[in-house]
Amino acid sequence: MRSFLIAGNWKMNMGPKETADFFGQLDDAVQQEKPGVEAAVCPPFISLPAAFEARKPGSAVKIGAQNVHFEDNGAFTGEVSTTMLNELGCDFVILGHSERREYFGEDDAIINKKVKKALADGITPIVCVGEVLDERKSNRHFDVVKTQTTGSLAGLSASDAGKIVIAYEPVWAIGTGETASPEQAQEMHAFIRKELTGLFGQDVADTIRILYGGSMKPDNAGELMQNPDVDGGLIGGASLKADSFAKLVSIAAEQK
Ligand code: 13P
């Protein structure tokens, strides 16, 4: 069965010092291996070395990046490669976040190249999809998420698809304090799993974790994760403090 994943997306927050402080404050119990729950944080690139240094030896908290380029190396000013992330030991990379789509012009074709590159080099992509408010209001949210899902995952083999994580992040819920209701989340997660079944078959679709993202916090995480197709969270604001991140991991651990 699928394990839960609680992944913190720190966005453009937490420099190296704050990152080291976060790990220093993180409860030991949270860092122990727990059956059925994985935990990860994704600091900014510049804070990744500090995260690896500050993480206690044997800690089960994994570390990921928030983006990666699809080429091996070369003249791509400001970019970072999978080789560099692997040199540090990153387990995850967030790809296709709505902020990258909106502010940095990333489309499904670019995201697809990045997903393939991450998979080829052994880093688990957390692939983000989600509609904006207008699209939901005009009842186009399923179409939008279907297009993003099929576009971002185009050409993947079933065995590669089985390695990815999806994050459903309704853009209207990100950083707004407004959360999708448990029913809205479950409805969309089940829809995504149905699409994954069509693309890669039931067995593979059943293994892919689908996280919810958008104002998830300790207050609402339990009711969201109680849903059969919600396999954890991609969390922004509430992952920045060690105690609230720890609570989210404990809440996931209580679900199974
Ligand atoms: P918030 O949890 O701050 O709403 O951010 C969600 C998000 O975008 C995670 O990737």
CSV table of C-alpha atoms and ligand atoms in Angstrom, one decimal:
chain,number,residue,atom,x,y,z
A,1,MET,CA,0.0,0.0,0.0
A,2,ARG,CA,1.0,3.6,-0.4
A,3,SER,CA,2.8,5.4,2.4
A,4,PHE,CA,2.0,9.0,3.3
A,5,LEU,CA,4.4,11.7,2.3
A,6,ILE,CA,4.6,15.0,4.2
A,7,ALA,CA,6.8,17.3,2.1
A,8,GLY,CA,7.6,20.9,3.0
A,9,ASN,CA,8.0,23.3,0.1
A,10,TRP,CA,9.9,26.2,1.7
A,11,LYS,CA,9.7,28.3,-1.5
A,12,MET,CA,11.9,31.4,-1.3
A,13,ASN,CA,12.2,31.2,2.5
A,14,MET,CA,14.8,29.9,4.9
A,15,GLY,CA,18.4,30.8,4.2
A,16,PRO,CA,21.3,28.5,5.4
A,17,LYS,CA,21.2,29.7,9.0
A,18,GLU,CA,17.4,29.3,9.4
A,19,THR,CA,17.7,26.0,7.7
A,20,ALA,CA,20.3,24.8,10.2
A,21,ASP,CA,18.1,26.2,13.1
A,22,PHE,CA,15.1,24.3,11.7
A,23,PHE,CA,16.9,20.9,11.9
A,24,GLY,CA,18.3,21.8,15.3
A,25,GLN,CA,14.8,22.4,16.6
A,26,LEU,CA,13.2,19.3,14.9
A,27,ASP,CA,12.0,16.8,17.4
A,28,ASP,CA,14.0,13.6,17.5
A,29,ALA,CA,10.8,11.5,17.4
A,30,VAL,CA,9.9,13.0,14.1
A,31,GLN,CA,13.2,12.1,12.6
A,32,GLN,CA,12.8,8.4,13.4
A,33,GLU,CA,11.7,6.1,10.6
A,34,LYS,CA,8.0,5.5,10.9
A,35,PRO,CA,6.1,2.7,9.1
A,36,GLY,CA,3.8,4.2,6.5
A,37,VAL,CA,5.1,7.8,6.6
A,38,GLU,CA,7.8,9.6,4.8
A,39,ALA,CA,8.8,13.2,5.6
A,40,ALA,CA,10.8,15.6,3.5
A,41,VAL,CA,11.7,19.2,3.3
A,42,CYS,CA,12.6,21.2,0.1
A,43,PRO,CA,14.7,24.2,1.0
A,44,PRO,CA,16.0,26.8,-1.6
A,45,PHE,CA,19.1,25.6,-3.5
A,46,ILE,CA,21.5,27.8,-1.4
A,47,SER,CA,20.3,26.2,1.8
A,48,LEU,CA,20.6,22.6,0.6
A,49,PRO,CA,24.1,22.0,1.9
A,50,ALA,CA,23.1,23.5,5.3
A,51,ALA,CA,20.2,21.1,5.4
A,52,PHE,CA,22.4,18.1,4.7
A,53,GLU,CA,25.0,19.2,7.3
A,54,ALA,CA,22.4,20.0,10.0
A,55,ARG,CA,20.3,16.9,9.6
A,56,LYS,CA,21.1,14.5,12.4
A,57,PRO,CA,22.9,11.3,11.3
A,58,GLY,CA,20.3,8.6,10.8
A,59,SER,CA,17.4,11.1,10.5
A,60,ALA,CA,14.6,9.8,8.3
A,61,VAL,CA,13.7,13.3,7.1
A,62,LYS,CA,14.5,13.4,3.4
A,63,ILE,CA,15.7,16.5,1.6
A,64,GLY,CA,14.6,17.7,-1.9
A,65,ALA,CA,15.0,20.6,-4.2
A,66,GLN,CA,12.3,23.0,-5.6
A,67,ASN,CA,13.4,22.9,-9.3
A,68,VAL,CA,16.0,21.4,-11.6
A,69,HIS,CA,17.1,21.9,-15.2
A,70,PHE,CA,16.6,19.2,-17.8
A,71,GLU,CA,20.1,19.4,-19.4
A,72,ASP,CA,23.2,17.8,-17.9
A,73,ASN,CA,25.2,20.9,-17.6
A,74,GLY,CA,26.4,23.9,-19.7
A,75,ALA,CA,25.5,27.5,-20.5
A,76,PHE,CA,22.3,27.9,-18.5
A,77,THR,CA,22.9,30.8,-16.2
A,78,GLY,CA,21.2,30.5,-12.8
A,79,GLU,CA,20.2,26.9,-13.3
A,80,VAL,CA,21.0,23.7,-11.3
A,81,SER,CA,21.4,20.2,-12.7
A,82,THR,CA,20.4,16.7,-11.4
A,83,THR,CA,24.1,15.8,-11.1
A,84,MET,CA,24.5,18.7,-8.6
A,85,LEU,CA,21.4,17.6,-6.7
A,86,ASN,CA,22.7,14.0,-6.7
A,87,GLU,CA,26.1,15.1,-5.4
A,88,LEU,CA,24.4,16.4,-2.3
A,89,GLY,CA,22.0,13.4,-2.0
A,90,CYS,CA,18.6,15.0,-2.8
A,91,ASP,CA,15.8,12.4,-2.8
A,92,PHE,CA,13.1,14.6,-4.3
A,93,VAL,CA,12.5,17.5,-6.7
A,94,ILE,CA,9.4,19.6,-6.9
A,95,LEU,CA,8.4,20.2,-10.5
A,96,GLY,CA,5.7,22.2,-12.2
A,97,HIS,CA,4.7,24.2,-9.1
A,98,SER,CA,2.0,26.7,-10.0
A,99,GLU,CA,4.4,29.5,-9.0
A,100,ARG,CA,6.9,28.3,-11.6
A,101,ARG,CA,4.1,27.9,-14.2
A,102,GLU,CA,2.8,31.4,-13.5
A,103,TYR,CA,5.9,33.5,-12.8
A,104,PHE,CA,8.6,31.6,-14.8
A,105,GLY,CA,6.7,30.6,-17.8
A,106,GLU,CA,7.0,26.8,-17.3
A,107,ASP,CA,4.5,24.8,-19.3
A,108,ASP,CA,3.7,21.1,-19.5
A,109,ALA,CA,6.3,20.4,-22.2
A,110,ILE,CA,9.2,21.9,-20.1
A,111,ILE,CA,7.9,20.2,-16.9
A,112,ASN,CA,7.8,16.9,-18.9
A,113,LYS,CA,11.4,17.2,-19.9
A,114,LYS,CA,12.4,17.9,-16.2
A,115,VAL,CA,10.3,15.0,-15.0
A,116,LYS,CA,12.1,12.6,-17.4
A,117,LYS,CA,15.5,14.0,-16.5
A,118,ALA,CA,14.9,13.6,-12.8
A,119,LEU,CA,13.7,10.1,-13.2
A,120,ALA,CA,16.6,9.2,-15.5
A,121,ASP,CA,19.0,10.4,-12.7
A,122,GLY,CA,17.2,8.7,-9.8
A,123,ILE,CA,15.5,11.7,-8.2
A,124,THR,CA,11.8,11.4,-7.4
A,125,PRO,CA,9.8,14.2,-9.0
A,126,ILE,CA,6.9,15.7,-7.1
A,127,VAL,CA,4.8,16.9,-10.0
A,128,CYS,CA,2.4,19.7,-9.2
A,129,VAL,CA,-1.0,20.2,-10.9
A,130,GLY,CA,-4.0,22.4,-10.0
A,131,GLU,CA,-6.5,24.9,-11.4
A,132,VAL,CA,-6.9,28.6,-10.7
A,133,LEU,CA,-10.1,30.0,-9.2
A,134,ASP,CA,-11.7,31.0,-12.5
A,135,GLU,CA,-11.2,27.6,-13.9
A,136,ARG,CA,-13.0,26.0,-10.9
A,137,LYS,CA,-15.8,28.6,-11.0
A,138,SER,CA,-16.3,27.8,-14.7
A,139,ASN,CA,-16.2,24.1,-14.0
A,140,ARG,CA,-13.1,23.5,-16.1
A,141,HIS,CA,-11.0,22.3,-13.2
A,142,PHE,CA,-11.1,18.6,-14.2
A,143,ASP,CA,-10.1,19.5,-17.8
A,144,VAL,CA,-7.2,21.7,-16.6
A,145,VAL,CA,-5.8,19.1,-14.3
A,146,LYS,CA,-6.2,16.3,-16.9
A,147,THR,CA,-4.2,18.4,-19.4
A,148,GLN,CA,-1.5,19.2,-16.9
A,149,THR,CA,-1.3,15.5,-15.8
A,150,THR,CA,-1.1,14.0,-19.2
A,151,GLY,CA,1.2,16.8,-20.5
A,152,SER,CA,3.6,16.6,-17.6
A,153,LEU,CA,3.8,12.8,-17.7
A,154,ALA,CA,3.8,12.3,-21.5
A,155,GLY,CA,5.9,9.5,-22.7
A,156,LEU,CA,6.7,8.0,-19.3
A,157,SER,CA,6.9,4.2,-19.1
A,158,ALA,CA,4.7,2.6,-16.6
A,159,SER,CA,7.7,1.6,-14.5
A,160,ASP,CA,8.9,5.2,-14.4
A,161,ALA,CA,5.4,6.5,-13.7
A,162,GLY,CA,5.3,4.3,-10.6
A,163,LYS,CA,8.2,6.2,-9.1
A,164,ILE,CA,6.6,9.7,-9.3
A,165,VAL,CA,4.6,11.6,-6.7
A,166,ILE,CA,1.8,14.0,-7.8
A,167,ALA,CA,0.7,17.0,-5.8
A,168,TYR,CA,-2.8,18.4,-6.4
A,169,GLU,CA,-2.5,22.1,-5.5
A,170,PRO,CA,-5.6,24.2,-6.3
A,171,VAL,CA,-4.0,27.6,-6.9
A,172,TRP,CA,-6.8,29.4,-5.1
A,173,ALA,CA,-5.9,27.6,-1.9
A,174,ILE,CA,-2.1,28.3,-2.0
A,175,GLY,CA,-1.0,30.8,0.7
A,176,THR,CA,-4.6,32.1,1.0
A,177,GLY,CA,-5.7,30.3,4.2
A,178,GLU,CA,-8.5,28.8,2.1
A,179,THR,CA,-8.3,25.0,1.8
A,180,ALA,CA,-10.1,22.7,-0.5
A,181,SER,CA,-12.7,20.8,1.5
A,182,PRO,CA,-11.9,17.1,2.1
A,183,GLU,CA,-14.7,16.3,-0.4
A,184,GLN,CA,-13.2,18.6,-3.1
A,185,ALA,CA,-9.7,17.1,-2.4
A,186,GLN,CA,-10.9,13.5,-2.6
A,187,GLU,CA,-13.0,14.2,-5.7
A,188,MET,CA,-10.0,15.6,-7.6
A,189,HIS,CA,-7.5,13.0,-6.2
A,190,ALA,CA,-9.8,10.2,-7.3
A,191,PHE,CA,-10.1,11.9,-10.7
A,192,ILE,CA,-6.3,12.1,-11.0
A,193,ARG,CA,-5.9,8.4,-10.1
A,194,LYS,CA,-8.5,7.5,-12.7
A,195,GLU,CA,-6.4,9.4,-15.3
A,196,LEU,CA,-3.3,7.7,-14.1
A,197,THR,CA,-5.0,4.4,-14.5
A,198,GLY,CA,-5.9,5.2,-18.1
A,199,LEU,CA,-2.3,6.2,-18.8
A,200,PHE,CA,-0.3,3.5,-16.9
A,201,GLY,CA,-2.8,0.8,-15.7
A,202,GLN,CA,-4.4,0.2,-12.3
A,203,ASP,CA,-1.5,-1.4,-10.6
A,204,VAL,CA,0.8,1.5,-11.3
A,205,ALA,CA,-1.9,4.1,-10.5
A,206,ASP,CA,-2.5,2.4,-7.2
A,207,THR,CA,1.1,2.9,-6.2
A,208,ILE,CA,1.4,6.6,-7.1
A,209,ARG,CA,1.1,8.9,-4.1
A,210,ILE,CA,-1.1,12.0,-4.7
A,211,LEU,CA,-0.5,14.8,-2.2
A,212,TYR,CA,-2.7,17.7,-1.4
A,213,GLY,CA,-1.3,21.2,-1.3
A,214,GLY,CA,-2.9,24.5,-0.5
A,215,SER,CA,-3.0,25.9,3.1
A,216,MET,CA,-2.6,22.5,4.7
A,217,LYS,CA,-1.8,22.9,8.4
A,218,PRO,CA,-2.1,20.8,11.6
A,219,ASP,CA,-5.8,22.0,12.0
A,220,ASN,CA,-7.0,20.5,8.7
A,221,ALA,CA,-4.4,17.9,7.8
A,222,GLY,CA,-6.2,15.0,9.5
A,223,GLU,CA,-9.5,15.5,7.7
A,224,LEU,CA,-7.8,15.8,4.4
A,225,MET,CA,-5.6,12.7,4.9
A,226,GLN,CA,-8.5,10.6,6.0
A,227,ASN,CA,-9.6,10.5,2.4
A,228,PRO,CA,-8.6,7.3,0.6
A,229,ASP,CA,-6.8,9.0,-2.3
A,230,VAL,CA,-5.0,11.7,-0.3
A,231,ASP,CA,-1.6,10.4,0.4
A,232,GLY,CA,-0.1,13.3,2.3
A,233,GLY,CA,0.7,16.9,1.7
A,234,LEU,CA,2.9,19.4,0.0
A,235,ILE,CA,3.0,22.1,2.5
A,236,GLY,CA,4.2,25.7,2.2
A,237,GLY,CA,3.7,28.0,5.2
A,238,ALA,CA,3.0,25.4,7.8
A,239,SER,CA,6.3,23.5,7.0
A,240,LEU,CA,8.5,26.5,7.9
A,241,LYS,CA,8.4,25.9,11.7
A,242,ALA,CA,9.9,22.7,13.1
A,243,ASP,CA,7.0,22.2,15.5
A,244,SER,CA,4.2,22.6,13.0
A,245,PHE,CA,6.1,20.4,10.4
A,246,ALA,CA,6.5,17.8,13.2
A,247,LYS,CA,2.8,17.9,14.0
A,248,LEU,CA,1.9,17.3,10.4
A,249,VAL,CA,4.2,14.2,10.3
A,250,SER,CA,2.6,12.9,13.5
A,251,ILE,CA,-0.9,13.5,12.1
A,252,ALA,CA,0.1,11.4,9.0
A,253,ALA,CA,1.4,8.7,11.3
A,254,GLU,CA,-1.9,8.5,13.1
A,255,GLN,CA,-3.8,7.9,9.9
A,256,LYS,CA,-2.5,4.3,9.3
B,1,13P,P1,0.8,26.9,1.5
B,1,13P,O1,0.8,25.6,2.3
B,1,13P,O2,1.6,28.0,2.1
B,1,13P,O3,-0.6,27.3,1.0
B,1,13P,O4,1.6,26.5,0.1
B,1,13P,C1,1.2,25.4,-0.6
B,1,13P,C2,2.2,25.1,-1.7
B,1,13P,O5,2.2,25.8,-2.6
B,1,13P,C3,3.1,24.0,-1.5
B,1,13P,O6,3.8,23.7,-2.6
